[in-house]
Coordinates of C-alpha atoms in Angstrom, one line a residue:
Chain V
M189 CA -77.5 26.9 -75.3
T190 CA -78.7 27.0 -71.7
D191 CA -79.7 29.5 -69.2
L192 CA -76.6 30.1 -67.1
T193 CA -78.0 32.0 -64.2
R194 CA -78.5 28.9 -62.2
Y195 CA -74.9 28.1 -62.5
L196 CA -73.3 31.5 -62.2
G197 CA -75.6 32.7 -59.5
Q198 CA -76.3 35.8 -61.6
G199 CA -72.7 37.1 -61.2
A200 CA -72.9 37.0 -57.4
S201 CA -69.4 37.3 -56.0
D202 CA -67.8 38.3 -52.8
D203 CA -65.3 40.2 -54.9
P204 CA -67.1 43.0 -56.8
A205 CA -64.0 43.5 -59.1
A206 CA -64.0 39.8 -60.0
A207 CA -67.6 39.9 -60.7
D208 CA -67.2 42.9 -63.0
A209 CA -64.4 41.1 -64.8
G210 CA -66.6 38.1 -65.3
A211 CA -69.5 40.3 -66.5
D212 CA -67.3 41.9 -69.1
A213 CA -66.4 38.6 -70.7
V214 CA -69.4 36.5 -70.5
A215 CA -72.2 36.8 -73.1
D216 CA -75.4 38.3 -71.9
A217 CA -78.5 37.2 -73.8
G218 CA -80.0 40.6 -73.3
D219 CA -82.1 39.7 -70.3
G220 CA -79.3 39.1 -67.8
Q221 CA -78.8 35.5 -68.7
A222 CA -75.5 34.1 -69.7
L223 CA -75.4 31.3 -72.2
L224 CA -73.8 27.9 -71.9
A225 CA -71.8 26.6 -74.9
G226 CA -73.1 23.8 -77.1
P227 CA -71.5 20.5 -77.5
W228 CA -70.1 21.1 -81.0
A229 CA -68.5 24.4 -80.2
R230 CA -66.8 22.8 -77.2
F231 CA -65.7 19.8 -79.3
W232 CA -64.1 21.9 -81.9
A233 CA -62.6 24.2 -79.3
R234 CA -61.0 21.2 -77.6
S235 CA -59.8 19.8 -80.9
V236 CA -58.0 23.1 -81.7
D237 CA -56.5 23.2 -78.2
L238 CA -55.1 19.7 -78.5
L239 CA -53.9 20.3 -82.1
V240 CA -52.0 23.4 -80.8
M241 CA -50.6 22.0 -77.5
M242 CA -49.9 18.4 -78.2
P243 CA -47.4 18.9 -81.0
L244 CA -45.6 21.7 -79.0
L245 CA -45.4 19.5 -75.9
A246 CA -44.3 16.5 -78.0
V247 CA -41.4 18.6 -79.3
A248 CA -40.5 19.6 -75.7
A249 CA -40.7 15.9 -74.7
D250 CA -38.6 14.9 -77.6
L251 CA -35.9 17.4 -76.5
V252 CA -35.9 16.1 -72.9
F253 CA -36.4 12.4 -73.6
P254 CA -34.8 11.8 -77.1
A255 CA -34.2 8.1 -76.5
L256 CA -37.8 7.4 -75.6
S257 CA -38.9 9.6 -78.5
A258 CA -36.7 7.6 -80.9
R259 CA -38.2 4.4 -79.6
L260 CA -41.8 5.7 -80.1
V261 CA -41.0 6.9 -83.6
A262 CA -39.7 3.4 -84.5
A263 CA -42.7 1.6 -82.9
R264 CA -45.7 0.8 -85.0
V265 CA -48.2 2.4 -82.6
G266 CA -45.6 4.9 -81.4
G267 CA -47.8 7.9 -82.4
I268 CA -50.7 6.7 -80.4
L269 CA -48.5 6.0 -77.4
A270 CA -46.9 9.4 -77.7
A271 CA -50.4 11.0 -77.8
I272 CA -51.4 9.1 -74.7
M273 CA -48.3 10.3 -72.9
V274 CA -48.6 13.9 -74.0
L275 CA -52.3 14.3 -73.4
P276 CA -52.1 14.9 -69.6
F277 CA -49.4 17.6 -70.2
A278 CA -51.7 19.3 -72.8
L279 CA -54.6 19.3 -70.3
I280 CA -52.4 20.8 -67.6
A281 CA -51.2 23.5 -70.1
D282 CA -54.9 24.2 -71.0
A283 CA -55.7 24.6 -67.3
V284 CA -52.9 27.1 -66.9
L285 CA -54.2 29.1 -69.8
V286 CA -57.8 28.9 -68.7
S287 CA -56.9 30.0 -65.1
A288 CA -54.9 32.9 -66.4
W289 CA -57.3 34.2 -69.1
G290 CA -60.4 32.1 -69.0
R291 CA -59.6 31.1 -72.5
S292 CA -57.5 28.8 -74.6
P293 CA -56.7 29.1 -78.3
G294 CA -59.6 26.8 -79.2
K295 CA -62.1 28.6 -77.0
M296 CA -61.0 31.9 -78.5
A297 CA -61.7 30.4 -82.0
A298 CA -65.0 29.1 -80.9
G299 CA -66.0 32.3 -79.1
L300 CA -66.1 30.6 -75.7
V301 CA -64.8 31.4 -72.2
V302 CA -64.6 29.4 -69.0
R303 CA -66.1 31.0 -65.9
D304 CA -66.6 29.8 -62.3
R305 CA -69.7 30.3 -60.2
N306 CA -68.7 33.9 -59.5
G307 CA -68.4 34.6 -63.2
V308 CA -64.6 34.9 -63.3
A309 CA -61.9 32.8 -64.7
P310 CA -61.4 29.7 -62.5
S311 CA -58.4 29.5 -60.2
L312 CA -55.5 27.3 -61.2
D313 CA -56.6 24.6 -58.7
T314 CA -60.2 24.7 -60.1
A315 CA -59.0 24.6 -63.7
L316 CA -56.7 21.6 -62.9
D317 CA -59.5 19.9 -61.0
R318 CA -61.8 20.5 -64.0
N319 CA -59.3 19.1 -66.5
L320 CA -58.5 16.1 -64.3
G321 CA -62.2 15.3 -64.6
L322 CA -62.1 15.9 -68.3
Y323 CA -59.0 13.6 -68.6
A324 CA -60.6 10.8 -66.5
R325 CA -64.2 11.0 -67.7
G326 CA -64.1 12.8 -71.0
F327 CA -61.0 11.3 -72.6
I328 CA -61.0 8.2 -70.4
M329 CA -57.2 8.7 -69.9
G330 CA -56.6 8.8 -73.7
I331 CA -57.1 5.1 -74.2
P332 CA -57.9 5.1 -77.9
I333 CA -60.8 2.7 -78.0
L334 CA -62.5 4.3 -75.0
V335 CA -62.1 8.0 -76.1
P336 CA -65.1 7.8 -78.5
L337 CA -67.3 6.5 -75.6
G338 CA -66.2 9.4 -73.4
L339 CA -67.0 11.9 -76.2
I340 CA -70.4 10.3 -76.8
A341 CA -71.2 10.5 -73.1
S342 CA -70.1 14.1 -73.0
Y343 CA -72.2 14.9 -76.0
H344 CA -75.2 13.3 -74.3
C345 CA -74.6 15.3 -71.1
L346 CA -74.2 18.6 -72.9
S347 CA -77.3 18.0 -75.1
V348 CA -79.5 17.0 -72.2
R349 CA -78.3 19.1 -69.3
G350 CA -76.0 21.7 -70.9
V351 CA -73.1 20.8 -68.6
T352 CA -70.6 18.0 -68.2
V353 CA -69.8 16.1 -65.1
W354 CA -66.5 17.9 -64.7
D355 CA -68.2 21.3 -65.2
E356 CA -70.4 20.5 -62.2
D357 CA -67.7 18.9 -60.1
S358 CA -65.4 21.9 -60.5
D359 CA -68.3 24.4 -60.5
S360 CA -66.9 26.1 -63.6
Y361 CA -68.7 26.4 -66.9
V362 CA -68.0 27.1 -70.6
V363 CA -70.1 30.0 -71.7
L364 CA -70.3 32.2 -74.8
A365 CA -67.8 35.1 -74.8
G366 CA -69.8 37.0 -77.5
H367 CA -73.3 36.9 -78.8
A368 CA -72.9 33.6 -80.5
E369 CA -70.7 30.6 -80.4
R370 CA -68.6 29.9 -83.5
P371 CA -68.2 26.1 -83.9
A372 CA -67.7 26.4 -87.7
R373 CA -64.8 28.8 -87.2
A374 CA -63.2 26.5 -84.7
A375 CA -63.7 23.6 -87.0
A376 CA -62.0 25.4 -89.8
V377 CA -59.1 26.3 -87.6
A378 CA -58.9 22.6 -86.4
V379 CA -58.9 21.3 -90.0
A380 CA -56.2 23.9 -91.0
L381 CA -54.1 22.9 -88.0
L382 CA -54.5 19.2 -88.9
A383 CA -53.4 19.9 -92.4
A384 CA -50.4 22.0 -91.3
L385 CA -49.5 19.3 -88.8
H386 CA -49.7 16.6 -91.5
L387 CA -47.2 18.5 -93.5
A388 CA -44.9 19.8 -90.8
W389 CA -44.6 16.8 -88.5
P390 CA -42.7 14.5 -90.9
A391 CA -40.4 17.4 -91.7
Y392 CA -39.8 17.9 -87.9
L393 CA -39.1 14.2 -87.5
A394 CA -36.5 14.3 -90.3
V395 CA -34.8 17.3 -88.7
A396 CA -34.9 15.7 -85.2
A397 CA -33.4 12.5 -86.6
R398 CA -30.4 14.4 -87.8
Chain R
M571 CA -43.0 33.2 -64.6
T572 CA -40.4 34.0 -61.9
G573 CA -43.2 34.5 -59.5
F574 CA -44.5 31.0 -60.3
L575 CA -41.0 29.5 -60.0
L576 CA -40.6 31.1 -56.5
R577 CA -44.1 30.1 -55.4
H578 CA -43.5 26.5 -56.3
W579 CA -40.1 26.5 -54.7
R580 CA -41.5 27.9 -51.4
G581 CA -44.4 25.4 -51.5
A582 CA -47.0 28.1 -51.8
L583 CA -48.9 26.2 -54.4
S584 CA -51.5 23.5 -53.6
P585 CA -50.2 19.9 -53.9
L586 CA -52.3 19.4 -57.0
C587 CA -50.9 22.4 -58.6
A588 CA -47.3 21.6 -57.5
W589 CA -47.5 18.1 -58.9
L590 CA -49.2 18.9 -62.2
V591 CA -48.0 22.4 -63.1
G592 CA -44.6 22.5 -61.2
G593 CA -43.6 18.9 -61.3
M594 CA -44.9 17.9 -64.7
L595 CA -45.6 20.8 -67.1
A596 CA -43.1 23.5 -65.9
A597 CA -40.4 20.9 -65.3
L598 CA -40.9 19.6 -68.8
L599 CA -40.8 23.0 -70.4
L600 CA -37.8 24.2 -68.4
A601 CA -35.9 21.1 -69.2
A602 CA -36.8 21.4 -72.9
G603 CA -35.7 25.0 -72.9
A604 CA -32.4 24.2 -71.3
R605 CA -31.9 21.4 -73.8
L606 CA -32.7 23.6 -76.7
I607 CA -30.2 26.3 -75.6
L608 CA -27.5 23.7 -74.9
L609 CA -28.2 21.9 -78.2
A610 CA -27.8 25.2 -80.1
L611 CA -24.6 26.0 -78.3
T612 CA -23.2 22.5 -78.8
L613 CA -24.0 22.5 -82.6
S614 CA -22.1 25.8 -82.9
T615 CA -18.9 24.5 -81.4
S616 CA -16.2 22.3 -82.8
S617 CA -14.4 21.8 -79.6
L618 CA -14.9 18.5 -77.7
R619 CA -14.0 20.2 -74.4
V620 CA -16.6 22.9 -74.9
A621 CA -19.2 20.5 -76.1
T622 CA -18.5 18.3 -73.1
A623 CA -18.7 21.2 -70.7
L624 CA -22.1 22.1 -72.2
E625 CA -23.3 18.6 -71.8
L626 CA -22.1 18.7 -68.2
A627 CA -24.0 22.0 -67.8
G628 CA -27.1 20.2 -69.3
H629 CA -26.8 17.5 -66.6
G630 CA -26.5 20.2 -64.0
A631 CA -29.6 22.0 -65.3
M632 CA -31.6 18.8 -65.4
A633 CA -30.6 18.1 -61.8
A634 CA -31.5 21.6 -60.7
I635 CA -34.9 21.4 -62.3
L636 CA -35.5 18.0 -60.7
V637 CA -34.5 19.4 -57.3
W638 CA -36.7 22.5 -57.8
A639 CA -39.7 20.3 -58.8
V640 CA -39.3 17.9 -55.9
V641 CA -38.7 20.5 -53.2
G642 CA -41.7 22.4 -54.4
I643 CA -43.9 19.4 -54.3
W644 CA -42.6 18.3 -50.9
R645 CA -43.1 21.8 -49.4
S646 CA -46.6 22.1 -50.9
Y647 CA -47.8 19.4 -48.4
A648 CA -46.5 21.5 -45.4
G649 CA -49.9 22.9 -44.5
E650 CA -51.9 19.8 -45.4
P651 CA -53.5 17.4 -42.9
N652 CA -51.5 14.2 -42.2
K653 CA -53.9 12.0 -44.1
T654 CA -53.0 13.9 -47.3
K655 CA -49.4 14.8 -46.5
L656 CA -48.1 11.3 -45.7
P657 CA -49.4 9.5 -48.8
G658 CA -48.4 12.5 -51.0
R659 CA -44.9 12.6 -49.8
L660 CA -44.5 8.9 -49.9
L661 CA -45.6 9.0 -53.5
L662 CA -43.0 11.6 -54.2
L663 CA -40.3 9.5 -52.6
A664 CA -41.4 6.5 -54.6
M665 CA -41.2 8.5 -57.8
L666 CA -37.8 9.8 -56.7
W667 CA -36.6 6.3 -56.2
F668 CA -37.7 5.6 -59.8
V669 CA -35.9 8.6 -61.1
D670 CA -32.7 8.0 -59.2
W671 CA -32.1 4.3 -59.8
R672 CA -29.4 5.2 -62.4
L673 CA -27.7 7.7 -60.1
P674 CA -24.4 5.9 -60.0
D675 CA -24.3 5.7 -63.8
R676 CA -25.1 9.4 -64.0
L677 CA -22.4 10.3 -61.5
E678 CA -19.9 8.1 -63.4
S679 CA -20.9 9.7 -66.6
A680 CA -20.6 13.2 -65.1
K681 CA -17.1 12.4 -63.8
A682 CA -16.0 11.3 -67.2
L683 CA -17.5 14.4 -68.7
F684 CA -15.7 16.6 -66.2
Q685 CA -12.4 14.9 -67.0
I686 CA -12.8 15.5 -70.7
A687 CA -14.0 19.1 -70.2
S688 CA -11.0 19.8 -68.0
G689 CA -8.6 18.3 -70.6
H690 CA -7.8 15.1 -68.8
D691 CA -9.3 12.5 -71.1
P692 CA -9.7 9.2 -69.3
L693 CA -8.7 7.5 -72.6
G694 CA -5.2 9.0 -72.1
P695 CA -3.1 11.1 -74.5
P696 CA -4.2 11.4 -78.1
A697 CA -2.9 9.3 -81.0
A698 CA 0.5 9.8 -82.4
I699 CA 0.0 11.5 -85.8
R700 CA 2.8 11.9 -88.3
A701 CA 2.9 12.3 -92.1
L702 CA 5.0 9.9 -94.1
G703 CA 5.2 10.9 -97.7
D704 CA 1.8 10.9 -99.2
R705 CA 0.4 9.2 -96.1
I706 CA -0.5 10.4 -92.6
L707 CA -0.5 7.8 -89.8
V708 CA -3.0 8.1 -87.0
D709 CA -1.8 5.6 -84.4
G710 CA -3.6 5.4 -81.0
P711 CA -6.7 6.6 -79.2
L712 CA -8.8 9.4 -80.6
S713 CA -8.9 11.2 -77.3
V714 CA -9.1 15.0 -76.6
G715 CA -6.7 16.8 -78.9
A716 CA -6.4 14.1 -81.6
S717 CA -8.3 16.2 -84.2
A718 CA -6.2 19.3 -83.4
R719 CA -3.0 17.3 -83.9
F720 CA -4.4 15.8 -87.1
A721 CA -5.3 19.2 -88.5
E722 CA -1.9 20.6 -87.6
E723 CA 0.0 17.7 -89.2
L724 CA -2.2 17.7 -92.3
G725 CA -1.9 21.4 -92.7
G726 CA 1.9 21.1 -92.8
H727 CA 1.8 18.3 -95.4
P728 CA -0.3 19.2 -98.4
E729 CA 1.1 16.2 -100.3
V730 CA -0.8 13.7 -98.1
R731 CA -3.4 11.7 -100.0
T732 CA -4.2 8.8 -97.6
V733 CA -5.0 8.6 -93.9
V734 CA -3.7 5.4 -92.4
L735 CA -5.6 4.5 -89.3
R736 CA -4.6 2.3 -86.4
S737 CA -6.8 3.0 -83.5
N738 CA -9.1 1.3 -81.0
G739 CA -11.4 4.4 -81.1
G740 CA -12.0 7.2 -78.7
Q741 CA -14.2 10.2 -78.5
A742 CA -16.8 10.4 -81.2
M743 CA -16.5 14.1 -81.6
E744 CA -12.7 13.9 -82.2
A745 CA -13.3 11.2 -84.8
E746 CA -16.0 13.4 -86.4
M747 CA -13.6 16.4 -86.6
I748 CA -11.0 14.2 -88.2
A749 CA -13.6 12.8 -90.6
K750 CA -14.6 16.4 -91.5
A751 CA -10.9 17.2 -92.3
I752 CA -10.6 14.0 -94.4
R753 CA -13.7 14.8 -96.3
A754 CA -12.7 18.5 -96.9
A755 CA -9.3 17.4 -98.2
G756 CA -10.8 14.6 -100.3
L757 CA -8.4 12.0 -98.8
D758 CA -8.5 8.3 -98.9
T759 CA -8.5 6.2 -95.7
Y760 CA -6.7 2.9 -95.0
A761 CA -7.1 0.7 -92.0
L762 CA -3.6 -0.6 -91.2
D763 CA -4.3 -3.5 -88.8
H764 CA -7.2 -2.4 -86.6
C765 CA -9.7 0.4 -86.6
V766 CA -12.4 0.0 -84.0
S767 CA -15.4 1.9 -82.6
A768 CA -15.1 5.7 -83.1
C769 CA -12.2 5.1 -85.5
T770 CA -14.7 3.8 -88.1
I771 CA -16.2 7.3 -88.2
A772 CA -12.9 8.7 -89.5
M773 CA -12.5 5.6 -91.7
A774 CA -15.9 6.2 -93.3
A775 CA -15.0 9.7 -94.4
G776 CA -12.4 8.5 -96.9
R777 CA -13.0 9.0 -100.6
E778 CA -11.5 5.5 -101.2
R779 CA -11.7 3.3 -98.2
R780 CA -9.3 0.3 -98.1
A781 CA -8.0 -2.0 -95.5
A782 CA -4.9 -4.1 -95.1
H783 CA -5.3 -7.8 -95.6
G784 CA -6.4 -9.1 -92.2
A785 CA -7.0 -5.7 -90.7
K786 CA -9.8 -5.9 -88.1
I787 CA -12.4 -3.2 -88.4
G788 CA -14.8 -3.2 -85.5
F789 CA -18.1 -1.3 -85.4
Q790 CA -20.3 -0.4 -82.4
Q791 CA -22.6 2.3 -81.4
V792 CA -20.8 5.2 -79.6
T793 CA -22.4 8.2 -78.0
A794 CA -21.3 11.8 -78.3
V795 CA -18.6 11.4 -75.7
G796 CA -17.5 8.1 -76.9
H797 CA -19.1 5.7 -74.5
M798 CA -21.2 2.8 -75.3
E799 CA -24.9 3.1 -74.8
E800 CA -26.5 0.7 -72.4
D801 CA -29.2 -0.3 -74.7
E802 CA -30.4 0.1 -78.2
D803 CA -31.9 3.5 -77.7
G804 CA -31.3 6.0 -80.5
R805 CA -29.2 3.6 -82.5
F806 CA -29.9 5.4 -85.7
R807 CA -28.9 8.7 -84.2
S808 CA -25.4 7.6 -83.2
P809 CA -22.3 9.2 -84.7
V810 CA -21.3 5.9 -86.3
A811 CA -24.6 5.6 -88.0
D812 CA -24.4 9.2 -89.3
A813 CA -20.9 8.5 -90.7
L814 CA -22.1 5.3 -92.4
V815 CA -25.2 7.0 -93.8
A816 CA -23.0 9.8 -95.2
A817 CA -20.7 7.1 -96.8
R818 CA -23.8 5.6 -98.4
V819 CA -23.3 2.3 -96.7
D820 CA -26.0 -0.4 -96.9
R821 CA -28.8 0.1 -94.4
D822 CA -28.7 -3.4 -93.0
F823 CA -25.0 -3.1 -92.5
I824 CA -25.6 0.1 -90.5
E825 CA -28.0 -1.6 -88.3
M826 CA -25.5 -4.3 -87.6
A827 CA -22.8 -1.8 -87.1
T828 CA -24.6 0.2 -84.4
G829 CA -25.2 -2.5 -81.9
T830 CA -23.8 -2.3 -78.4
M831 CA -21.3 -5.1 -78.9
I832 CA -18.3 -4.7 -81.2
W833 CA -19.0 -6.3 -84.6
Y834 CA -16.1 -7.3 -86.8
P835 CA -17.5 -8.0 -90.3
R836 CA -15.5 -9.8 -92.9
H837 CA -13.8 -7.7 -95.6
G838 CA -16.1 -9.2 -98.2
E839 CA -19.1 -8.0 -96.2
M840 CA -17.6 -4.5 -96.0
V841 CA -17.0 -4.4 -99.7
D842 CA -20.5 -5.6 -100.5
A843 CA -22.1 -3.1 -98.1
G844 CA -20.0 -0.2 -99.6
F845 CA -18.0 0.5 -96.5
L846 CA -14.8 -0.6 -98.2
T847 CA -14.5 0.5 -101.7
R848 CA -13.4 -2.3 -104.0
Q849 CA -9.7 -2.7 -104.2
T850 CA -7.8 -3.5 -107.4
V851 CA -6.3 -7.0 -107.5
S852 CA -2.8 -5.5 -107.5
D853 CA -3.6 -3.3 -104.4
H854 CA -5.0 -6.3 -102.7
L855 CA -1.9 -8.4 -103.4
A856 CA 0.3 -5.6 -102.2
D857 CA -1.7 -5.5 -99.0
I858 CA -1.4 -9.2 -98.6
A859 CA 2.3 -9.1 -99.1
R860 CA 2.7 -6.2 -96.6
F861 CA 0.7 -8.0 -94.0
A862 CA 2.5 -11.3 -94.6
D863 CA 5.8 -9.6 -94.4
E864 CA 5.2 -8.8 -90.8
R865 CA 5.7 -12.6 -90.1
R866 CA 9.2 -12.6 -91.7
G867 CA 11.6 -14.7 -89.7
K868 CA 8.8 -16.7 -88.0
M869 CA 8.1 -20.4 -88.4
V870 CA 5.1 -21.1 -90.6
D871 CA 4.0 -24.7 -91.1
H872 CA 7.5 -26.1 -90.3
F873 CA 9.2 -23.6 -92.6
L874 CA 11.0 -20.4 -91.8
F875 CA 9.1 -17.6 -93.6
E876 CA 11.5 -15.5 -95.5
G877 CA 9.1 -12.8 -96.7
A878 CA 6.5 -11.8 -99.3
W879 CA 6.8 -9.8 -102.4
A880 CA 4.1 -8.6 -104.8
S881 CA 4.1 -6.9 -108.1
A882 CA 1.1 -6.2 -110.3
M883 CA -0.8 -9.5 -110.5
W884 CA 1.9 -11.7 -108.9
I885 CA 2.6 -12.4 -105.3
R886 CA 5.5 -14.6 -104.0
H887 CA 6.0 -16.1 -100.6
T888 CA 9.4 -17.5 -99.9
Y889 CA 10.0 -20.3 -97.3
R890 CA 13.3 -21.8 -96.0
V891 CA 13.6 -25.3 -94.9
T892 CA 15.3 -25.4 -91.5
T893 CA 15.6 -29.2 -91.0
D894 CA 18.3 -31.4 -92.4
G895 CA 16.0 -33.1 -94.8
E896 CA 14.8 -31.6 -98.0
V897 CA 11.3 -30.8 -96.8
P898 CA 9.5 -31.6 -93.5
G899 CA 7.9 -35.0 -93.5
G900 CA 4.4 -35.3 -94.8
F901 CA 4.7 -32.1 -96.8
T902 CA 3.9 -32.2 -100.5
F903 CA 3.9 -29.4 -103.0
F904 CA 0.4 -30.3 -103.9
M905 CA -0.7 -29.3 -100.4
V906 CA 0.3 -25.7 -101.3
N907 CA -2.3 -25.6 -104.0
E908 CA -5.0 -26.9 -101.7
K909 CA -4.1 -24.4 -99.0
V910 CA -4.1 -21.4 -101.3
C911 CA -7.4 -22.4 -102.9
A912 CA -9.0 -23.2 -99.5
D913 CA -8.8 -19.4 -98.7
D914 CA -11.9 -17.7 -100.2
E915 CA -10.1 -14.4 -100.5
F916 CA -7.1 -15.9 -102.4
R917 CA -9.5 -18.0 -104.5
S918 CA -11.4 -14.9 -105.6
L919 CA -8.2 -13.1 -106.4
I920 CA -7.0 -16.0 -108.5
A921 CA -10.3 -15.9 -110.3
E922 CA -9.6 -12.3 -111.1
G923 CA -6.2 -13.2 -112.6
A924 CA -3.8 -13.1 -109.7
T925 CA -0.9 -15.6 -109.4
F926 CA 0.3 -17.0 -106.1
E927 CA 3.8 -18.3 -106.1
H928 CA 5.3 -20.2 -103.2
V929 CA 9.1 -20.7 -103.3
Y930 CA 10.9 -23.2 -101.1
I931 CA 14.7 -22.9 -100.6
D932 CA 17.1 -25.0 -98.5
R933 CA 19.4 -23.7 -95.7
D934 CA 21.9 -22.4 -98.3
G935 CA 19.3 -20.7 -100.5
W936 CA 19.2 -23.3 -103.2
L937 CA 15.8 -23.8 -104.8
L938 CA 14.0 -26.9 -103.6
G939 CA 10.7 -26.4 -105.2
R940 CA 8.3 -23.8 -106.6
V941 CA 4.5 -23.9 -106.7
V942 CA 2.6 -21.5 -108.9
V943 CA -1.2 -21.3 -108.4
Q944 CA -3.1 -19.7 -111.2
E945 CA -6.2 -21.7 -111.1
C946 CA -8.4 -23.3 -108.4
P947 CA -10.7 -26.2 -108.9
E948 CA -14.5 -25.5 -108.5
P949 CA -15.4 -25.8 -104.8

């Protein structure tokens, strides 16, 4: 966890109301310093987000493009291709949630919140910009063999500097919402979601095929 | 939500937001929502006209969402400098071109849907349907109204046990409704001389499924409104596939039967795959006789065909010599044996105990010769 004051400018904002809103949500270490989230909390938070959003968006895509969906289901690597296609939509949905509430399901589970330099939830444009950076540099556009490289690089950045490239580029940061981050809780949620998905997805495919 | 929809439409969002949130995410979710509602409504109706109207509404909703998304993105560039506006709008036009390349097909499809929804099926009036004893004949296209006629005729004739089909197909949903009625009443189906495309959906619903000798049964993939798909997309979700799966037909057969080209399998293939239930030898001989009898009065191999008759395990074909001589030159009775045994179907029937009798008479009806085939040599 890193001192956030250099990023948040100690809550300096032109809009006092916005600054107050930010101050309500962001953790305060007790000496006026907000704390940046660690890599594992962010990893599990992102995992939960993707496990929530990607299946929902895949169902939506299945409804709109049934022929494409049938072709993907039939293909050997169809699941991977579907994930690559749905990932950008999931990141856009994440940006919408983050811009509206500063949180997403995963960040709630991990006890995190996203704030801009002024200590408030980022605007939609900022959140989209941030997630575009995440998509390009963090997930490397979802290309399976490159995703681990992006994750390793992100881990390195977060461990050394406390922020990722897309944090800095969009000037928005993931900070603790409470007194401590909860990576274990987010991990448990992620595992539970994965197990539920493992059971529910084949059932959905069977229903959809009918 | 409404605020966002209006902001996007007015171009109040930034181009990035308009592209990603309006053009991609919101458009996907709106389209999915519309599809879900229409799907629920379609599944709850048994009327082809209502289902078609809903499908048409679905096309309209998709078009409206597309227009909303595109206009919002276009307008979002209004306040942008030219160096951003021009490439952004060009990209949008390029993507529009990509989306619209099937526009003529879509319009054609919408036109057909509109015709069906308004009760003017492009396939023409529905099949003639009439009960004859314990049989009900479905003769003609399965266009809008065919299932209603079928239900009405069937309702008035509880003695019906078999549905005789002679149809080149039609609307899948009409065929499915007929199939449902067949299944509910536990009827048998019988293909008279041709049963093609959507007709096979009704055919597959029979408890016992039989076909006249030589009847052509043609399978192909049909969509919900009875048109061929342009490619192999969703081939296992087609109504024909559903009907064949419900009839427990062999999976390889289903794959062959749901192609885009009409496939006419041999009767033996259909029996092996479980589409046709195995016929008894006597049934089969009766079918052969019925089929052959349609050629009564025609010349067959230099003889006038007088007719066919079958009883139990015996089938008789009668031929009349029309020339002055006893039999046409070159003809020997031994050739009859060879001809009968050369036919795989006849050969298998003979192996199961059937007897083929060919009778030759002169102009005055006197017997010239009689060939009885009860055994075929090993091939």
